[in-house]
XYZ file of C-alpha atoms in Angstrom:
718
model
C 0.132 0.229 -0.103
C 0.949 4.160 -0.408
C 2.717 5.535 2.657
C -0.589 7.226 2.482
C -3.184 4.283 2.149
C -1.413 3.246 5.423
C -1.566 6.414 7.193
C -5.022 6.680 7.128
C -5.603 3.023 7.733
C -4.792 3.214 10.728
C -6.409 6.571 11.095
C -2.449 8.218 12.685
C -0.992 11.546 10.810
C 3.035 11.656 10.596
C 3.330 15.445 12.092
C 1.049 14.182 15.418
C 0.959 11.211 15.013
C -1.857 9.198 17.323
C -3.980 10.920 20.524
C -3.819 9.989 23.204
C -7.550 8.942 22.870
C -6.981 6.674 20.084
C -3.658 5.327 22.691
C -5.781 4.438 25.077
C -8.252 2.510 23.629
C -6.183 0.948 21.233
C -3.128 -0.486 23.845
C -6.777 -1.883 25.342
C -7.869 -3.471 22.132
C -4.254 -5.093 21.771
C -3.174 -5.203 25.011
C 1.080 -4.782 25.538
C 3.420 -4.895 23.094
C 5.364 -8.601 24.176
C 5.547 -11.661 23.542
C 4.342 -14.353 25.885
C 7.034 -15.064 28.140
C 7.469 -19.378 29.328
C 6.289 -19.046 33.567
C 8.886 -19.171 35.571
C 9.287 -23.041 37.127
C 6.532 -23.392 40.366
C 9.435 -25.302 42.223
C 5.824 -27.637 43.692
C 5.171 -28.470 40.572
C 9.013 -29.228 40.087
C 8.808 -32.033 43.897
C 5.878 -33.964 42.234
C 7.854 -34.242 38.409
C 10.334 -35.954 40.210
C 7.257 -38.714 41.282
C 6.570 -39.643 37.839
C 7.979 -43.225 36.603
C 7.556 -46.901 36.237
C 9.729 -47.680 39.470
C 8.235 -45.024 42.023
C 4.290 -45.674 41.271
C 5.161 -49.581 41.864
C 7.027 -48.678 44.793
C 4.452 -46.530 45.994
C 2.122 -49.525 45.781
C 4.132 -51.629 47.991
C 3.641 -49.126 49.855
C -0.032 -49.254 49.860
C -0.905 -53.056 50.235
C 1.946 -53.309 54.019
C -0.533 -50.484 55.430
C -3.596 -52.669 54.366
C -1.333 -55.183 56.188
C -0.714 -53.002 58.714
C 2.543 -53.373 58.088
C 3.100 -49.681 58.870
C 6.742 -49.688 59.229
C 7.599 -51.327 56.334
C 4.985 -48.724 54.291
C 6.985 -45.587 56.282
C 10.173 -46.554 55.320
C 9.318 -46.801 51.693
C 7.582 -43.601 52.446
C 11.044 -42.060 53.503
C 13.058 -43.162 50.758
C 11.592 -42.536 48.207
C 11.561 -38.524 49.335
C 15.009 -38.772 49.496
C 14.791 -40.543 46.217
C 12.622 -37.119 45.242
C 14.425 -34.179 47.317
C 18.121 -34.988 46.565
C 16.387 -34.719 42.488
C 14.140 -31.864 42.839
C 17.548 -29.561 45.323
C 19.381 -30.311 42.198
C 16.576 -29.834 39.339
C 15.674 -26.457 40.688
C 19.497 -25.442 40.489
C 19.806 -25.868 37.307
C 16.013 -24.443 35.684
C 16.961 -20.838 38.277
C 20.607 -21.124 36.152
C 18.995 -20.444 32.776
C 15.998 -18.589 34.211
C 18.773 -15.795 35.775
C 18.995 -15.696 31.253
C 16.505 -15.172 30.765
C 16.266 -11.302 31.657
C 14.878 -9.465 29.160
C 15.858 -5.253 29.517
C 12.662 -2.899 28.632
C 13.095 -0.798 25.614
C 12.008 2.567 25.712
C 11.266 3.973 22.468
C 10.969 7.942 20.722
C 7.064 7.814 19.509
C 5.768 11.013 17.985
C 1.624 11.515 19.896
C -0.245 14.856 20.259
C 2.172 16.585 17.899
C 5.042 15.865 20.411
C 8.008 13.538 20.542
C 8.833 11.235 23.713
C 11.036 8.904 24.741
C 7.507 5.634 25.754
C 8.585 1.822 27.053
C 8.711 -0.878 23.971
C 5.017 -2.059 25.852
C 3.213 0.605 25.037
C 3.484 0.715 21.635
C 0.394 0.087 19.836
C -0.253 0.398 16.330
C -0.631 3.587 14.494
C 2.238 4.785 16.195
C 4.911 6.996 14.518
C 8.246 6.104 15.314
C 11.146 7.644 14.455
C 14.025 6.296 14.144
C 18.190 6.342 14.217
C 21.722 4.608 13.685
C 21.518 1.548 16.308
C 17.795 1.569 16.943
C 16.702 -2.458 18.152
C 13.686 -2.520 16.428
C 10.250 -3.092 18.605
C 7.103 -3.601 17.388
C 6.740 -4.957 13.148
C 5.989 -1.242 11.221
C 5.842 0.273 7.522
C 8.621 3.128 6.313
C 7.154 6.604 5.535
C 10.669 8.123 5.575
C 14.378 6.274 4.918
C 17.253 8.596 4.857
C 19.932 6.177 4.006
C 18.616 3.792 5.790
C 19.557 0.128 6.590
C 18.381 -2.251 9.161
C 20.463 -5.911 10.290
C 17.948 -8.693 9.906
C 20.525 -10.901 11.141
C 18.758 -12.390 13.459
C 15.360 -13.101 11.419
C 16.245 -13.880 8.069
C 19.454 -14.893 8.643
C 21.040 -12.699 6.329
C 24.310 -11.073 7.387
C 24.263 -8.142 4.975
C 21.958 -5.279 6.063
C 19.325 -4.627 4.266
C 18.667 -1.199 2.660
C 15.237 0.279 3.493
C 12.593 2.614 1.784
C 8.905 3.786 2.244
C 8.436 2.514 -1.068
C 5.853 -0.260 -1.707
C 6.519 -3.523 -2.650
C 4.751 -6.403 -4.263
C 2.637 -7.898 -1.863
C 3.468 -11.679 -2.490
C 6.995 -10.323 -1.608
C 9.642 -11.991 0.269
C 10.076 -11.443 3.911
C 14.026 -10.764 3.378
C 13.088 -8.216 0.205
C 10.061 -6.076 2.038
C 12.575 -2.916 1.712
C 9.879 -1.025 2.603
C 9.074 -3.197 6.525
C 11.037 -3.043 9.535
C 9.960 -5.903 11.957
C 10.636 -6.264 15.908
C 13.634 -7.641 17.084
C 15.901 -6.206 14.264
C 18.661 -2.644 14.349
C 18.334 -0.496 12.275
C 22.740 0.245 11.635
C 22.577 3.481 9.328
C 20.455 6.051 8.662
C 17.997 7.889 10.245
C 13.140 7.542 9.170
C 10.496 7.215 10.201
C 7.727 4.503 10.371
C 4.746 3.376 11.576
C 3.636 0.973 13.976
C 1.560 -1.789 11.712
C 1.620 -5.209 14.847
C 2.779 -5.243 17.869
C 3.842 -7.945 20.657
C 2.716 -11.873 18.986
C 1.537 -9.890 15.879
C 4.379 -9.740 14.557
C 6.716 -12.028 12.474
C 8.923 -12.797 16.238
C 5.294 -13.612 17.299
C 4.892 -15.886 14.274
C 7.664 -17.776 15.035
C 7.200 -17.761 18.375
C 3.925 -19.866 18.471
C 6.083 -21.900 15.856
C 8.625 -22.123 18.520
C 5.564 -23.568 21.159
C 3.898 -25.313 18.483
C 7.347 -27.590 18.320
C 6.637 -30.488 20.544
C 10.158 -31.680 21.764
C 10.461 -35.200 21.643
C 11.193 -37.166 24.340
C 15.522 -38.035 25.728
C 16.977 -41.051 24.749
C 18.460 -40.463 27.693
C 14.480 -41.255 29.334
C 13.500 -43.145 27.190
C 16.207 -45.910 27.967
C 15.240 -45.375 31.386
C 11.815 -46.222 30.926
C 11.969 -49.114 28.969
C 14.076 -50.439 31.097
C 11.982 -49.256 34.250
C 9.215 -51.746 32.349
C 11.405 -54.428 31.668
C 11.729 -54.372 35.837
C 8.026 -53.907 37.133
C 6.750 -56.633 34.768
C 9.701 -58.674 36.029
C 9.148 -58.254 39.766
C 5.408 -59.150 39.265
C 6.094 -61.930 37.220
C 8.029 -63.063 40.228
C 5.113 -61.686 42.537
C 2.687 -64.358 40.714
C 4.773 -67.428 40.718
C 5.521 -66.682 43.824
C 2.086 -66.519 44.994
C 0.645 -69.705 42.954
C 3.668 -72.117 44.621
C 2.886 -70.599 48.297
C -1.140 -71.424 46.656
C 0.341 -74.704 45.082
C 1.524 -75.388 49.067
C -1.320 -74.579 51.241
C 0.534 -71.694 52.570
C -0.889 -68.598 54.798
C -1.679 -65.910 51.777
C -1.081 -62.782 54.533
C 2.700 -64.251 54.697
C 3.080 -64.522 50.643
C 1.498 -60.889 49.954
C 3.609 -59.829 52.471
C 6.551 -62.027 50.517
C 5.022 -60.577 46.423
C 5.970 -57.282 48.058
C 9.531 -58.444 50.003
C 9.489 -59.008 46.353
C 9.161 -56.276 44.987
C 10.970 -53.767 47.059
C 13.996 -56.170 46.313
C 12.874 -56.121 43.438
C 12.924 -52.512 41.679
C 16.476 -50.636 42.331
C 15.490 -47.371 44.336
C 18.340 -46.038 43.802
C 17.940 -45.824 39.963
C 15.843 -43.049 38.974
C 18.584 -40.648 41.790
C 21.435 -41.366 40.442
C 20.730 -41.467 36.486
C 19.705 -37.243 38.513
C 23.713 -37.042 40.369
C 25.324 -38.374 36.888
C 23.418 -35.260 35.295
C 23.604 -33.094 37.380
C 27.443 -33.294 38.129
C 28.231 -32.842 34.530
C 25.637 -29.625 34.120
C 28.019 -28.254 36.790
C 31.521 -29.599 35.031
C 29.570 -27.833 31.361
C 28.890 -24.826 32.550
C 32.040 -24.348 34.215
C 33.588 -25.004 30.217
C 30.367 -21.699 29.050
C 26.964 -24.804 28.324
C 24.213 -23.641 30.416
C 22.196 -27.249 30.099
C 18.546 -26.366 30.716
C 17.152 -29.430 31.057
C 19.501 -32.176 33.385
C 18.039 -34.996 30.380
C 19.206 -32.993 27.896
C 23.533 -33.909 29.242
C 22.765 -36.771 27.765
C 20.888 -35.851 24.845
C 24.049 -34.824 22.885
C 26.112 -38.278 23.855
C 23.572 -39.366 21.723
C 23.530 -37.349 18.514
C 24.808 -38.377 15.778
C 23.660 -34.782 13.517
C 24.006 -31.458 14.375
C 22.324 -29.312 12.144
C 23.817 -26.213 12.641
C 23.067 -21.953 10.950
C 26.239 -20.439 9.186
C 25.754 -17.265 10.727
C 26.623 -16.248 13.808
C 27.527 -19.491 15.011
C 29.998 -20.491 12.262
C 31.358 -17.230 11.290
C 31.379 -14.170 13.370
C 28.780 -12.848 12.196
C 31.364 -9.477 11.542
C 32.087 -8.248 7.605
C 35.835 -7.835 6.605
C 37.847 -7.478 3.587
C 39.624 -10.552 2.641
C 40.806 -8.871 -0.770
C 41.160 -5.960 -3.416
C 41.623 -7.024 -7.763
C 43.973 -3.754 -8.823
C 45.062 -2.979 -12.202
C 48.490 -4.432 -11.604
C 46.740 -7.494 -9.360
C 45.011 -9.232 -6.237
C 45.469 -8.382 -3.435
C 44.644 -9.876 0.570
C 44.068 -8.879 3.920
C 45.900 -10.082 6.680
C 43.843 -9.263 9.424
C 45.796 -11.020 12.422
C 49.476 -8.873 11.250
C 47.183 -5.777 9.960
C 49.177 -5.863 6.349
C 48.274 -6.757 2.760
C 50.146 -9.788 1.203
C 49.994 -10.412 -3.032
C 51.806 -13.625 -4.827
C 55.039 -10.886 -5.165
C 54.828 -8.384 -1.738
C 53.477 -7.204 1.001
C 52.541 -4.262 2.673
C 51.873 -2.225 5.786
C 51.783 1.018 3.783
C 50.239 1.778 0.564
C 51.160 5.121 -0.378
C 52.152 5.552 -3.953
C 51.043 2.083 -4.371
C 47.693 1.397 -6.664
C 46.314 0.072 -2.492
C 46.400 3.981 -1.995
C 43.632 5.577 -3.996
C 40.851 2.636 -3.267
C 41.222 2.537 0.384
C 41.065 6.561 0.407
C 38.093 6.552 -1.991
C 36.902 3.965 0.551
C 36.333 5.566 3.645
C 36.338 8.747 1.783
C 32.410 7.514 1.210
C 31.650 6.558 4.183
C 29.412 6.906 7.399
C 30.645 4.476 9.259
C 32.616 4.790 12.867
C 35.545 3.162 14.692
C 35.519 1.551 18.516
C 36.995 3.758 20.529
C 37.492 3.478 24.825
C 34.583 5.882 24.257
C 32.567 3.972 22.848
C 31.345 0.201 20.036
C 32.123 1.273 16.404
C 28.806 2.286 14.515
C 27.013 2.292 11.227
C 27.221 0.014 8.258
C 29.644 -3.114 8.912
C 31.163 -3.374 5.488
C 31.688 0.096 6.137
C 33.049 -0.799 9.068
C 35.201 -3.112 8.079
C 36.448 -1.032 4.864
C 37.469 2.000 8.214
C 38.957 -0.757 9.873
C 41.080 -2.234 6.609
C 42.954 1.197 5.637
C 44.057 2.200 9.137
C 45.881 -1.102 9.093
C 48.664 0.711 6.052
C 47.406 3.353 8.103
C 45.269 5.176 6.275
C 42.677 8.105 9.036
C 39.888 9.465 8.124
C 40.187 11.898 9.826
C 42.941 12.999 8.373
C 42.059 12.859 5.560
C 38.877 14.324 5.550
C 41.244 17.841 7.143
C 43.507 17.299 3.338
C 39.543 16.338 1.845
C 36.987 18.320 4.077
C 33.843 16.814 3.109
C 30.716 19.436 0.810
C 28.384 16.899 -0.103
C 26.743 13.230 -0.091
C 25.235 11.223 -1.756
C 22.928 8.808 0.174
C 22.830 4.920 -1.331
C 19.921 4.800 -3.766
C 18.432 1.142 -4.283
C 17.871 1.990 -7.563
C 21.129 3.164 -8.400
C 23.123 1.155 -6.214
C 25.348 3.715 -5.640
C 26.538 6.146 -2.694
C 28.895 9.439 -3.728
C 30.678 12.414 -0.972
C 31.866 14.679 -2.550
C 34.918 16.921 -0.865
C 37.447 19.745 -1.644
C 40.890 19.403 -1.642
C 41.973 23.380 -3.217
C 41.018 24.493 -6.702
C 38.597 21.595 -7.560
C 35.950 18.777 -6.365
C 36.966 15.371 -5.780
C 33.770 13.301 -6.520
C 34.822 9.877 -3.910
C 31.808 6.637 -4.978
C 31.297 3.383 -4.267
C 28.382 0.720 -5.004
C 27.795 -2.368 -6.933
C 29.908 -3.818 -9.731
C 28.001 -4.122 -12.443
C 26.542 -0.441 -11.196
C 28.949 0.812 -11.024
C 30.326 -0.677 -14.419
C 28.663 0.563 -16.855
C 29.970 4.377 -15.127
C 33.004 3.909 -15.786
C 35.328 5.683 -19.000
C 38.695 4.606 -17.898
C 41.509 2.901 -14.725
C 43.271 3.132 -13.149
C 47.226 2.216 -13.237
C 49.168 2.909 -10.538
C 49.682 6.415 -11.155
C 47.713 6.915 -14.308
C 44.300 6.550 -15.642
C 43.380 4.122 -18.611
C 41.000 3.493 -21.079
C 38.407 1.346 -20.099
C 38.206 -0.759 -22.988
C 35.779 -3.714 -23.166
C 38.620 -5.794 -23.430
C 38.842 -4.451 -19.761
C 35.226 -4.359 -19.345
C 35.276 -8.310 -19.737
C 38.613 -8.806 -17.658
C 37.080 -7.273 -14.810
C 33.731 -8.845 -14.799
C 35.390 -11.666 -14.638
C 37.801 -10.707 -11.832
C 34.368 -9.841 -9.845
C 32.499 -13.578 -11.551
C 35.354 -15.090 -9.686
C 35.164 -12.391 -5.809
C 31.412 -13.591 -6.074
C 32.249 -17.266 -7.109
C 34.929 -17.293 -3.453
C 31.487 -16.257 -1.457
C 32.238 -12.566 -1.405
C 30.476 -9.386 -1.295
C 32.135 -6.939 -3.941
C 31.749 -2.816 -3.317
C 33.654 -1.219 -5.607
C 35.092 1.884 -5.384
C 35.359 4.528 -8.431
C 35.945 8.051 -8.511
C 37.098 11.653 -9.959
C 38.052 14.908 -10.349
C 35.106 17.981 -11.693
C 35.467 21.706 -11.556
C 31.839 22.352 -9.920
C 30.833 20.124 -7.558
C 26.573 20.318 -9.007
C 28.371 17.222 -12.133
C 27.106 14.377 -11.890
C 28.518 12.217 -9.631
C 27.791 8.757 -11.782
C 29.205 10.003 -14.669
C 33.000 9.244 -16.443
C 33.938 7.896 -13.627
C 37.634 6.491 -13.101
C 37.645 2.595 -11.671
C 40.710 1.783 -8.593
C 39.191 -2.174 -7.307
C 36.720 -4.437 -6.484
C 36.848 -5.363 -2.751
C 36.094 -8.032 -1.622
C 34.232 -8.675 1.468
C 33.979 -12.327 3.360
C 31.804 -12.882 7.135
C 34.930 -15.143 8.102
C 34.983 -18.715 9.942
C 34.746 -18.151 13.731
C 38.906 -19.933 14.212
C 37.928 -23.187 16.214
C 35.553 -24.186 13.813
C 37.457 -26.452 11.095
C 38.440 -28.203 13.798
C 34.803 -28.808 15.619
C 33.753 -29.961 12.769
C 37.254 -32.363 11.911
C 36.521 -32.760 15.753
C 32.640 -33.899 15.441
C 33.279 -36.074 11.960
C 36.169 -38.219 14.052
C 33.506 -38.798 16.620
C 30.759 -40.426 13.774
C 28.478 -37.027 14.186
C 27.559 -35.469 10.506
C 27.669 -32.114 10.365
C 24.999 -29.281 8.352
C 24.345 -26.342 6.834
C 21.455 -25.021 7.847
C 21.813 -20.816 6.853
C 19.047 -18.278 5.118
C 22.349 -16.805 3.702
C 22.944 -16.983 -0.533
C 23.747 -20.425 -1.633
C 27.263 -18.465 -2.870
C 28.105 -18.270 0.733
C 26.890 -20.941 2.093
C 29.061 -23.308 0.067
C 32.632 -21.116 0.192
C 32.106 -21.637 3.827
C 32.195 -24.825 4.457
C 34.513 -25.007 1.937
C 36.947 -23.122 4.089
C 35.522 -24.767 7.320
C 35.653 -28.297 5.557
C 32.268 -29.267 6.089
C 32.171 -30.513 2.448
C 34.399 -30.205 -0.806
C 34.136 -27.847 -2.912
C 31.887 -30.903 -6.024
C 29.677 -30.058 -3.013
C 25.773 -29.872 -4.085
C 23.977 -26.294 -2.256
C 20.141 -26.882 -1.973
C 17.688 -23.683 -1.180
C 14.436 -23.407 -0.334
C 12.394 -22.637 -3.120
C 13.979 -26.302 -4.516
C 13.056 -28.091 -1.530
C 10.043 -30.179 -1.968
C 7.626 -30.938 1.308
C 8.873 -33.681 2.375
C 4.956 -35.910 1.897
C 5.426 -34.867 -1.282
C 8.839 -36.820 -1.963
C 9.055 -40.670 -2.422
C 11.281 -42.356 -0.346
C 14.070 -42.030 -3.055
C 14.539 -38.590 -2.577
C 13.999 -38.595 0.876
C 17.150 -40.673 1.038
C 19.359 -38.128 -1.514
C 18.819 -35.771 0.974
C 19.702 -37.174 3.813
C 22.881 -36.965 2.007
C 22.700 -33.628 1.475
C 25.658 -31.131 3.507
C 24.641 -27.999 3.072
C 20.545 -25.386 2.747
C 20.619 -22.077 1.843
C 17.154 -19.728 2.429
C 15.843 -21.463 4.270
C 12.502 -21.068 6.419
C 11.595 -21.785 10.166
C 8.771 -24.508 8.456
C 11.796 -25.858 6.000
C 14.338 -25.846 9.348
C 12.164 -27.711 10.841
C 10.910 -30.055 8.416
C 15.268 -31.215 7.762
C 14.858 -31.944 11.225
C 11.872 -34.400 10.693
C 13.337 -35.682 8.334
C 16.067 -36.680 10.422
C 14.667 -38.308 12.865
C 12.795 -40.421 10.983
C 15.399 -42.673 10.558
C 16.569 -42.586 14.318
C 19.241 -40.268 14.026
C 19.763 -38.077 17.496
C 19.220 -34.381 15.857
C 20.680 -31.802 17.418
C 19.962 -27.843 16.336
C 22.574 -24.873 16.672
C 21.510 -21.573 16.247
C 21.066 -17.554 17.403
C 18.920 -15.590 15.700
C 14.569 -15.160 16.074
C 14.470 -17.833 12.772
C 16.489 -20.618 14.708
C 13.925 -20.883 17.542
C 11.448 -23.204 15.840
C 14.270 -25.824 15.299
C 15.403 -25.692 18.598
C 12.538 -26.489 20.724
C 11.688 -29.635 17.486
C 15.579 -30.614 17.983
C 16.154 -33.905 20.056
C 18.875 -31.236 22.199
C 18.384 -27.618 20.496
C 21.893 -25.370 20.968
C 21.737 -21.091 20.984
C 23.928 -19.130 21.256
C 24.214 -17.219 24.470
C 26.587 -13.766 23.689
C 24.610 -13.375 19.818
C 21.894 -15.071 20.815
C 18.436 -13.586 20.809
C 15.525 -13.966 23.327
C 13.305 -16.260 21.619
C 17.047 -18.728 21.044
C 17.291 -19.287 24.333
C 13.629 -19.932 25.468
C 13.503 -22.542 22.705
C 16.723 -23.836 23.571
C 17.631 -27.342 26.313
C 21.172 -25.777 25.823
C 23.328 -22.450 25.958
C 26.716 -21.637 24.788
C 27.633 -18.210 26.717
C 30.812 -18.355 24.183
C 29.012 -18.731 21.377
C 31.687 -21.474 19.512
C 30.883 -24.700 17.809
C 33.531 -26.123 20.047
C 31.842 -25.915 22.644
C 29.629 -28.059 21.916
C 32.135 -30.913 21.470
C 33.199 -31.296 24.885
C 30.163 -31.288 25.564
C 28.962 -34.038 23.614
C 32.066 -35.400 24.592
C 30.767 -35.634 28.029
C 27.315 -37.229 27.480
C 28.916 -40.016 26.642
C 30.648 -39.880 29.629
C 27.894 -40.014 31.240
C 26.706 -42.459 29.378
C 28.335 -44.435 29.820
C 28.935 -44.008 33.688
C 25.150 -44.287 34.220
C 25.100 -47.749 32.643
C 27.830 -48.528 34.911
C 25.321 -47.492 37.539
C 22.852 -49.516 36.673
C 24.986 -52.739 36.250
C 25.602 -52.530 39.586
C 22.255 -51.415 40.494
C 20.722 -54.001 39.404
C 23.517 -57.128 40.585
C 22.838 -56.375 44.397
C 19.123 -55.972 43.587
C 19.484 -59.717 41.589
C 21.195 -61.714 45.071
C 18.151 -60.535 47.285
C 16.030 -61.337 44.830
C 17.341 -65.246 44.268
C 18.325 -65.388 47.756
C 14.367 -63.948 48.762
C 12.646 -66.149 45.623
C 14.477 -69.309 45.801
C 14.103 -69.372 50.484
C 10.089 -68.689 49.360
C 10.554 -72.283 46.514
C 11.490 -74.344 49.085
C 9.805 -73.656 51.923
C 11.859 -71.508 54.053
C 10.924 -69.056 56.037
C 12.070 -65.691 54.365
C 15.667 -65.405 55.281
C 15.775 -60.998 53.899
C 12.506 -59.071 55.206
C 11.513 -56.040 53.757
C 12.871 -53.116 56.340
C 16.016 -55.311 55.795
C 16.098 -55.082 52.134
C 15.206 -51.111 51.870
C 17.653 -50.223 54.407
C 19.653 -52.134 52.545
C 18.928 -50.494 48.918
C 19.288 -46.899 51.622
C 22.855 -48.183 51.715
C 23.931 -50.005 49.244
C 22.003 -47.676 46.261
C 21.004 -43.781 47.103
C 23.751 -43.356 49.523
């Protein structure tokens, strides 16, 4: 819809905003601008949860039966053992739950709005549809909004769409069926303004926002039961059947022998108590709690104790790219100039080529490239007083230039800026105008294909040469090569003129191409290698471009150069493909441009064949998959609130390597629990044999239920 139609729809005015009475009426109608938050865990419910076990049910039955037979001491003893177990499990689990709830504190944000013609700040929770919000760089958006005005505005939507680059925004309408990632006139709750200013009208709040829709998906995604819970449940059922069979056998023998019925019931109780390892539930709880605390010291916070062991059973890890495999920060990777290609070494802070190493670029072909890149720039580098601000690509340009002693403030002293032509989505270029003594200098940057159309010359070390067909083909090949390596490209150009009124994009001189990369995290390659040795497949599932996804997967060793990339547009619904197509799909290691619903489908695809699936992520678009996976792993530093809410584990250091440590810990715990179970069952088996054989041959009970309970309390529980 055009802007004026949107304003009429919401009965709002850009100059006045909503009236206070309208705000109050809409707050009553739409409610507060908040997402649904999980209520804090109730201690009483955690305590009751400790009794949800077939083992416990059988012991409670034995205790009730003992009471009916007036054996109060035995009944009280059984209940006492159950309460001891429950209290240990309760305090252990309560501590784990409270540690996770500490992560869930949501800081309240304020928003600058115009109401009744006045501009003031209000809590984000008070926003209503129709509010006019004033935007500035650095703002975190608190609702879905339609732009009314946009001045060089760009937003970071990586947490919502997986797109690592900022998205240019405009107030112009787009087609109704435009994909979310391409709705240039809309801005969304949970994203951030990285550049520019503007005004927008609130179109949706709370659970009606795009982020709210994903939160609903999270709630609808039912987590699977952990392998540990399944195995312990199966063991408990087997023990119960064994106990029932033994008890029936004893009763049958007693009837055949004409023994006292009450004595046979007492004997059955004794056998039940002997057969059931009271320590089994607490062994699992304590082993997992100990592991949880060890993992917390290694920067992995666990939401559910059983998640520790689930990690140990993991066979497939579905991982997001942006912020998980990569740093979610753009860096200059290489620069192509007339004389060749130079790579930028971030660690050493130098430029390299096959023939030279540079830490200064004065009188070098790189100098005009970096100079104009710094001049045509609105970002600010971090200092002791403030963090870096601005477009990530512009920040990256300043950082690489600083490495070779090119400083923006010093350049602006020599070449003061007298004008700026803001980035335009149609021209896909930006220019700044500078005074240099008696002449005017234009510094230009933009998309290579757009800049190439405006070029008449190329800079060759100390002079300009004509941009003929041969040169044009050479530079287009260079751009295609760099793009094929997963790099994002900017072309840097400029010109001298006699007047600032000249067309900034006519008869430009091309200085070079700059390739940017969202670099992989330094520990990723070794972590993926460790996972492969442990028999765990790593699969990339990202919302980013296919070329970028493939390049990163090759760099980190996730896939080779021949690996295919499947995009979300090519991914068919699971219920419409054959079993053979599903098998082929399971072999794929790289998926790009996928939606939250498709992530859920991929998890289901692998779970259908018995794989235990872990899903890592940090954005709100990852949340439904984090919930659906057997083990959801969220990033604690870059991770959004919604992602942390949905996850079973939160990484405080955002390190993929921490996941491998957690998997190793989970496998150790699984082995320990098996050893404990073997020990407990061997003790109880000896008690069953002693009692059962005595009854079978007509001897008195060698161990009374109370004595068995005491033995089990000492040897099992304590």
